[in-house]
Amino acid sequence: MSDRESQLPRAALLGAGAATLAALALFLRTLHPGVGPSLDSMELQIAVLVDGVIHPPGSPQYLLLGKLAMAVLPGPNPAYRLNLLSALAGALTIGFVFLLTYRLAARQGRSWAALAVSGFASMSLAIAPRIWYQASIAELYALNAVYVASVIYFLLTWHQTKKSAAFWAAMVLYALSFGNHTSMILLLPMIFLAILFTDPSVLVRPRNVLIVAALVIVSALQYVIIPLRAAAHPPFCNFCPSMADLPGYLTGGGFKHAFFALPKREIFARLPESIGQANVQFMPWGYALGVIGLWELFRKNARVAWLWSLGLAAEYVFVI
């Protein structure tokens, strides 16, 4: 890819901005007006408001961003303003999906077709019921979706352009993402494959190894907030770990017994159910278009297709 081709055209950036604003307008129309509606939403709203602690493994980054959202975002009450944070995160996810789709679809001389495909794909995701719902309430998943979309976007950009700035953007975002949701560990195989396909030497250079180690340490330090808050005896403290209890808390606490506890036959039984859920999210025609698109991607760029497939598989494991 030439240097000129590696740059996103202004039309793509404007299209991503338009998709972001359109999604935000949609999410605002159905934004939950106050406390709830789920128990987890109420837990987050209370913990953010009183500087408390939520259930393991915690989400210190969300608690801090939520506090900022309650302080600076507009709205009639703190719970609404925290819900608004999800709407903003959901809309930003749609913008990244637009740009990601454009990079996958763009071909020399066919930029308008790529813009149309990107608009269709991103707005189809915006109206998918689960994305729409998560962008309308206080939850961790809308912010997690931003991280998933942005990390994959910058990895793809790095793979196409070989520009180190895109690689480090992906690494910084990936490290920070663990402060919100530890399920991001599932993207690690995809990241290693992207490095293998793009530049395997990037992680054996001493300077790069030190930078990655620093990113890991900074990411881990986010979780020191949890026992510090617990030590302050806030009015709301779910599981309330001390510094000594922190390793157990971060690895699941009282929920450890449920990890990988699903019987194998139950896993197989969930496969058709999860496919049905995908049909609900994207409707059968959208699901079929996704399969066709992945097939075409394998025909035209097998390496990117394998990266995409590994990322999808990782998220699918989390769903199962």
Tab-separated table of C-alpha atoms in Angstrom:
chain	number	residue	atom	x	y	z
A	1	MET	CA	0.000	0.000	0.000
A	2	SER	CA	1.447	3.364	-1.011
A	3	ASP	CA	1.770	6.239	1.434
A	4	ARG	CA	-1.103	8.006	-0.281
A	5	GLU	CA	-3.331	4.931	-0.092
A	6	SER	CA	-2.515	4.462	3.615
A	7	GLN	CA	-4.129	7.803	4.444
A	8	LEU	CA	-7.856	7.822	5.071
A	9	PRO	CA	-9.564	10.298	2.741
A	10	ARG	CA	-11.521	13.190	4.186
A	11	ALA	CA	-14.752	11.587	2.962
A	12	ALA	CA	-14.085	8.518	5.132
A	13	LEU	CA	-13.424	10.645	8.206
A	14	LEU	CA	-16.559	12.696	7.556
A	15	GLY	CA	-18.542	9.504	7.017
A	16	ALA	CA	-17.304	8.080	10.323
A	17	GLY	CA	-18.260	11.322	12.050
A	18	ALA	CA	-21.723	11.239	10.488
A	19	ALA	CA	-22.224	7.591	11.514
A	20	THR	CA	-21.119	8.434	15.061
A	21	LEU	CA	-23.569	11.332	15.330
A	22	ALA	CA	-26.418	9.339	13.773
A	23	ALA	CA	-25.847	6.488	16.227
A	24	LEU	CA	-25.665	8.926	19.138
A	25	ALA	CA	-28.960	10.516	18.097
A	26	LEU	CA	-30.523	7.056	17.982
A	27	PHE	CA	-29.164	6.021	21.384
A	28	LEU	CA	-30.255	9.295	22.977
A	29	ARG	CA	-33.833	8.686	21.827
A	30	THR	CA	-34.000	5.514	23.917
A	31	LEU	CA	-31.556	6.383	26.713
A	32	HIS	CA	-32.767	5.086	30.079
A	33	PRO	CA	-33.863	8.165	32.074
A	34	GLY	CA	-32.579	7.213	35.522
A	35	VAL	CA	-31.669	4.391	37.882
A	36	GLY	CA	-31.553	0.842	36.501
A	37	PRO	CA	-33.009	-0.976	34.676
A	38	SER	CA	-30.799	-3.984	35.569
A	39	LEU	CA	-29.211	-4.862	38.908
A	40	ASP	CA	-25.744	-4.403	37.394
A	41	SER	CA	-26.708	-0.946	36.136
A	42	MET	CA	-27.917	0.033	39.591
A	43	GLU	CA	-24.734	-1.349	41.146
A	44	LEU	CA	-22.583	0.741	38.802
A	45	GLN	CA	-24.636	3.889	39.325
A	46	ILE	CA	-24.462	3.592	43.121
A	47	ALA	CA	-20.765	2.666	43.214
A	48	VAL	CA	-19.782	5.543	40.931
A	49	LEU	CA	-21.873	8.027	42.914
A	50	VAL	CA	-20.442	7.125	46.343
A	51	ASP	CA	-16.893	6.146	45.258
A	52	GLY	CA	-17.683	2.529	46.038
A	53	VAL	CA	-16.579	-0.879	44.743
A	54	ILE	CA	-18.399	-3.282	42.408
A	55	HIS	CA	-18.324	-7.083	42.111
A	56	PRO	CA	-15.134	-8.913	41.000
A	57	PRO	CA	-13.024	-8.440	39.033
A	58	GLY	CA	-13.991	-4.791	39.324
A	59	SER	CA	-13.676	-2.012	36.778
A	60	PRO	CA	-11.620	0.848	38.222
A	61	GLN	CA	-11.424	2.657	34.899
A	62	TYR	CA	-15.187	2.644	34.466
A	63	LEU	CA	-15.647	3.883	38.036
A	64	LEU	CA	-13.288	6.799	37.379
A	65	LEU	CA	-14.711	7.659	33.946
A	66	GLY	CA	-18.191	7.328	35.395
A	67	LYS	CA	-17.352	9.841	38.118
A	68	LEU	CA	-16.119	12.236	35.445
A	69	ALA	CA	-19.282	11.641	33.396
A	70	MET	CA	-21.498	12.407	36.379
A	71	ALA	CA	-19.566	15.629	36.929
A	72	VAL	CA	-19.381	17.041	33.404
A	73	LEU	CA	-22.060	15.495	31.172
A	74	PRO	CA	-25.464	17.165	30.867
A	75	GLY	CA	-28.584	15.543	32.256
A	76	PRO	CA	-31.263	15.754	34.945
A	77	ASN	CA	-29.640	13.325	37.411
A	78	PRO	CA	-26.370	11.409	38.031
A	79	ALA	CA	-27.842	8.071	36.888
A	80	TYR	CA	-28.876	9.588	33.540
A	81	ARG	CA	-25.409	11.074	33.053
A	82	LEU	CA	-23.802	7.664	33.616
A	83	ASN	CA	-26.228	6.147	31.096
A	84	LEU	CA	-25.159	8.911	28.712
A	85	LEU	CA	-21.551	7.697	28.997
A	86	SER	CA	-22.702	4.392	27.460
A	87	ALA	CA	-24.454	6.228	24.618
A	88	LEU	CA	-21.272	8.157	23.842
A	89	ALA	CA	-19.184	4.978	23.979
A	90	GLY	CA	-21.657	3.133	21.760
A	91	ALA	CA	-21.628	5.932	19.201
A	92	LEU	CA	-17.817	6.019	19.194
A	93	THR	CA	-17.826	2.265	18.555
A	94	ILE	CA	-19.967	2.829	15.465
A	95	GLY	CA	-17.483	5.422	14.209
A	96	PHE	CA	-14.576	2.997	14.574
A	97	VAL	CA	-16.561	0.256	12.836
A	98	PHE	CA	-17.144	2.645	9.916
A	99	LEU	CA	-13.402	3.294	9.608
A	100	LEU	CA	-12.559	-0.377	10.070
A	101	THR	CA	-14.997	-1.398	7.339
A	102	TYR	CA	-13.631	1.298	5.035
A	103	ARG	CA	-10.091	-0.031	5.426
A	104	LEU	CA	-11.343	-3.539	4.625
A	105	ALA	CA	-13.463	-2.461	1.644
A	106	ALA	CA	-11.496	0.378	0.027
A	107	ARG	CA	-9.997	-0.280	-3.378
A	108	GLN	CA	-8.276	2.192	-5.650
A	109	GLY	CA	-10.893	4.086	-7.643
A	110	ARG	CA	-13.814	2.639	-5.685
A	111	SER	CA	-13.848	4.819	-2.580
A	112	TRP	CA	-17.544	5.723	-2.888
A	113	ALA	CA	-18.516	2.056	-2.891
A	114	ALA	CA	-16.393	1.568	0.231
A	115	LEU	CA	-18.113	4.537	1.878
A	116	ALA	CA	-21.520	3.056	1.120
A	117	VAL	CA	-20.534	-0.340	2.495
A	118	SER	CA	-19.035	1.276	5.608
A	119	GLY	CA	-22.174	3.291	6.250
A	120	PHE	CA	-24.378	0.229	5.819
A	121	ALA	CA	-22.217	-1.951	8.085
A	122	SER	CA	-21.793	0.597	10.872
A	123	MET	CA	-25.453	1.624	11.010
A	124	SER	CA	-26.560	-2.019	10.849
A	125	LEU	CA	-24.496	-2.557	13.983
A	126	ALA	CA	-26.000	0.549	15.602
A	127	ILE	CA	-29.537	-0.861	15.300
A	128	ALA	CA	-28.575	-4.376	16.411
A	129	PRO	CA	-30.717	-4.907	19.549
A	130	ARG	CA	-27.913	-5.867	21.941
A	131	ILE	CA	-25.588	-3.011	20.941
A	132	TRP	CA	-28.503	-0.589	21.069
A	133	TYR	CA	-29.532	-1.805	24.522
A	134	GLN	CA	-26.011	-1.657	25.963
A	135	ALA	CA	-25.659	1.902	24.648
A	136	SER	CA	-28.837	2.941	26.482
A	137	ILE	CA	-27.976	1.890	30.054
A	138	ALA	CA	-25.094	2.082	32.524
A	139	GLU	CA	-22.954	-0.962	31.767
A	140	LEU	CA	-19.337	-1.939	31.093
A	141	TYR	CA	-20.001	-3.393	27.650
A	142	ALA	CA	-20.438	-0.201	25.630
A	143	LEU	CA	-17.000	1.021	26.724
A	144	ASN	CA	-15.606	-2.472	26.126
A	145	ALA	CA	-16.997	-2.343	22.580
A	146	VAL	CA	-15.030	0.864	21.926
A	147	TYR	CA	-11.850	-0.889	22.972
A	148	VAL	CA	-12.532	-3.966	20.839
A	149	ALA	CA	-13.320	-1.875	17.735
A	150	SER	CA	-10.435	0.565	18.187
A	151	VAL	CA	-7.782	-2.082	18.936
A	152	ILE	CA	-8.789	-4.085	15.857
A	153	TYR	CA	-8.906	-0.929	13.738
A	154	PHE	CA	-5.380	0.139	14.684
A	155	LEU	CA	-4.039	-3.399	14.255
A	156	LEU	CA	-5.496	-3.484	10.747
A	157	THR	CA	-4.085	-0.026	10.020
A	158	TRP	CA	-0.649	-1.168	11.168
A	159	HIS	CA	-0.890	-4.328	9.078
A	160	GLN	CA	-1.792	-2.311	5.971
A	161	THR	CA	0.529	0.655	6.412
A	162	LYS	CA	3.396	-0.741	8.546
A	163	LYS	CA	3.362	2.547	10.481
A	164	SER	CA	4.571	2.048	14.042
A	165	ALA	CA	2.250	4.757	15.398
A	166	ALA	CA	-0.746	2.533	14.598
A	167	PHE	CA	0.868	-0.431	16.378
A	168	TRP	CA	1.515	1.573	19.528
A	169	ALA	CA	-1.976	3.055	19.450
A	170	ALA	CA	-3.336	-0.500	19.450
A	171	MET	CA	-1.010	-1.526	22.297
A	172	VAL	CA	-1.853	1.491	24.486
A	173	LEU	CA	-5.592	1.005	23.997
A	174	TYR	CA	-5.302	-2.723	24.602
A	175	ALA	CA	-3.399	-2.216	27.856
A	176	LEU	CA	-5.837	0.425	29.087
A	177	SER	CA	-8.842	-1.738	28.190
A	178	PHE	CA	-8.115	-4.157	31.046
A	179	GLY	CA	-9.075	-1.436	33.491
A	180	ASN	CA	-12.622	-1.712	32.172
A	181	HIS	CA	-13.182	-5.402	31.363
A	182	THR	CA	-10.753	-8.307	31.706
A	183	SER	CA	-12.458	-10.263	28.891
A	184	MET	CA	-10.109	-8.327	26.575
A	185	ILE	CA	-7.586	-11.122	27.273
A	186	LEU	CA	-9.495	-13.084	24.608
A	187	LEU	CA	-8.097	-10.774	21.902
A	188	LEU	CA	-4.508	-11.661	22.793
A	189	PRO	CA	-4.216	-14.535	20.249
A	190	MET	CA	-5.413	-12.183	17.512
A	191	ILE	CA	-2.807	-9.600	18.515
A	192	PHE	CA	-0.008	-12.168	18.434
A	193	LEU	CA	-1.164	-13.345	15.007
A	194	ALA	CA	-1.233	-9.736	13.758
A	195	ILE	CA	2.355	-9.306	14.943
A	196	LEU	CA	3.384	-12.574	13.279
A	197	PHE	CA	1.788	-11.520	9.973
A	198	THR	CA	3.044	-7.926	10.047
A	199	ASP	CA	6.423	-7.650	11.804
A	200	PRO	CA	7.473	-10.460	14.206
A	201	SER	CA	10.579	-8.517	15.212
A	202	VAL	CA	8.550	-5.765	16.843
A	203	LEU	CA	8.410	-7.527	20.213
A	204	VAL	CA	12.020	-8.681	20.391
A	205	ARG	CA	13.615	-5.260	20.153
A	206	PRO	CA	14.793	-4.320	23.679
A	207	ARG	CA	13.229	-0.842	23.582
A	208	ASN	CA	9.869	-2.236	22.512
A	209	VAL	CA	9.974	-4.934	25.197
A	210	LEU	CA	10.502	-2.245	27.838
A	211	ILE	CA	7.631	-0.143	26.497
A	212	VAL	CA	5.262	-3.130	26.471
A	213	ALA	CA	6.315	-4.027	30.029
A	214	ALA	CA	5.617	-0.444	31.129
A	215	LEU	CA	2.180	-0.571	29.503
A	216	VAL	CA	1.372	-3.808	31.330
A	217	ILE	CA	2.453	-2.329	34.665
A	218	VAL	CA	0.462	0.878	34.166
A	219	SER	CA	-2.587	-1.159	33.191
A	220	ALA	CA	-2.239	-3.340	36.293
A	221	LEU	CA	-1.880	-0.288	38.531
A	222	GLN	CA	-5.422	0.738	37.668
A	223	TYR	CA	-6.622	-1.993	40.005
A	224	VAL	CA	-4.867	-0.539	43.047
A	225	ILE	CA	-7.837	1.844	43.141
A	226	ILE	CA	-10.094	-1.022	44.275
A	227	PRO	CA	-8.484	-1.817	47.666
A	228	LEU	CA	-7.795	1.879	48.271
A	229	ARG	CA	-11.486	2.593	47.880
A	230	ALA	CA	-12.383	-0.402	50.053
A	231	ALA	CA	-10.024	0.851	52.784
A	232	ALA	CA	-11.960	4.139	52.854
A	233	HIS	CA	-15.119	2.208	53.896
A	234	PRO	CA	-17.493	3.647	51.275
A	235	PRO	CA	-21.265	3.321	51.790
A	236	PHE	CA	-21.396	0.743	48.980
A	237	CYS	CA	-18.661	-1.888	48.702
A	238	ASN	CA	-19.441	-5.170	46.933
A	239	PHE	CA	-17.003	-7.933	48.029
A	240	CYS	CA	-14.776	-5.131	49.435
A	241	PRO	CA	-11.237	-6.574	49.014
A	242	SER	CA	-8.185	-5.575	51.023
A	243	MET	CA	-4.773	-5.328	49.371
A	244	ALA	CA	-4.076	-8.899	50.517
A	245	ASP	CA	-7.372	-10.090	48.990
A	246	LEU	CA	-6.742	-8.316	45.680
A	247	PRO	CA	-5.308	-11.305	43.717
A	248	GLY	CA	-8.342	-13.428	44.570
A	249	TYR	CA	-10.703	-10.563	43.786
A	250	LEU	CA	-9.102	-9.902	40.383
A	251	THR	CA	-9.313	-13.573	39.416
A	252	GLY	CA	-13.027	-13.789	40.016
A	253	GLY	CA	-13.592	-13.795	43.758
A	254	GLY	CA	-16.804	-15.556	44.660
A	255	PHE	CA	-17.556	-16.291	40.994
A	256	LYS	CA	-14.561	-18.603	40.424
A	257	HIS	CA	-16.685	-21.723	40.765
A	258	ALA	CA	-18.606	-20.693	37.634
A	259	PHE	CA	-15.536	-20.353	35.400
A	260	PHE	CA	-15.562	-22.973	32.635
A	261	ALA	CA	-18.156	-24.875	34.655
A	262	LEU	CA	-20.508	-25.362	31.710
A	263	PRO	CA	-20.805	-29.086	30.781
A	264	LYS	CA	-19.474	-29.897	27.316
A	265	ARG	CA	-22.840	-31.037	26.038
A	266	GLU	CA	-24.321	-27.749	27.260
A	267	ILE	CA	-21.707	-25.871	25.232
A	268	PHE	CA	-22.759	-27.742	22.086
A	269	ALA	CA	-26.412	-27.102	22.950
A	270	ARG	CA	-25.685	-23.373	23.076
A	271	LEU	CA	-24.201	-23.265	19.593
A	272	PRO	CA	-27.518	-23.150	17.699
A	273	GLU	CA	-28.937	-20.823	20.352
A	274	SER	CA	-26.042	-18.403	19.912
A	275	ILE	CA	-26.419	-18.520	16.122
A	276	GLY	CA	-30.080	-17.705	16.640
A	277	GLN	CA	-29.061	-14.754	18.813
A	278	ALA	CA	-26.799	-13.530	16.002
A	279	ASN	CA	-29.810	-13.718	13.691
A	280	VAL	CA	-31.765	-11.613	16.187
A	281	GLN	CA	-28.961	-9.053	16.312
A	282	PHE	CA	-28.334	-8.730	12.601
A	283	MET	CA	-31.326	-10.511	11.059
A	284	PRO	CA	-30.775	-13.502	8.754
A	285	TRP	CA	-29.881	-11.379	5.736
A	286	GLY	CA	-27.247	-9.477	7.707
A	287	TYR	CA	-25.821	-12.719	9.076
A	288	ALA	CA	-25.664	-14.111	5.528
A	289	LEU	CA	-23.944	-10.957	4.250
A	290	GLY	CA	-21.359	-11.293	7.019
A	291	VAL	CA	-20.581	-14.873	6.015
A	292	ILE	CA	-20.294	-13.851	2.344
A	293	GLY	CA	-18.076	-10.906	3.278
A	294	LEU	CA	-15.745	-13.114	5.308
A	295	TRP	CA	-15.563	-15.588	2.419
A	296	GLU	CA	-14.647	-12.789	0.012
A	297	LEU	CA	-12.046	-11.507	2.461
A	298	PHE	CA	-10.428	-14.951	2.555
A	299	ARG	CA	-10.285	-14.908	-1.252
A	300	LYS	CA	-8.684	-11.462	-1.442
A	301	ASN	CA	-6.578	-11.231	1.719
A	302	ALA	CA	-6.310	-14.470	3.670
A	303	ARG	CA	-4.084	-13.028	6.390
A	304	VAL	CA	-6.519	-10.254	7.298
A	305	ALA	CA	-9.362	-12.795	7.107
A	306	TRP	CA	-7.586	-15.044	9.615
A	307	LEU	CA	-7.065	-12.090	11.951
A	308	TRP	CA	-10.725	-11.175	11.659
A	309	SER	CA	-11.831	-14.782	12.214
A	310	LEU	CA	-9.670	-15.164	15.315
A	311	GLY	CA	-11.089	-11.957	16.779
A	312	LEU	CA	-14.648	-13.099	16.067
A	313	ALA	CA	-13.929	-16.511	17.580
A	314	ALA	CA	-12.554	-14.923	20.757
A	315	GLU	CA	-15.658	-12.796	21.269
A	316	TYR	CA	-17.835	-15.805	20.463
A	317	VAL	CA	-16.113	-17.788	23.242
A	318	PHE	CA	-17.050	-15.020	25.672
A	319	VAL	CA	-20.676	-15.137	24.512
A	320	ILE	CA	-20.840	-18.927	24.913
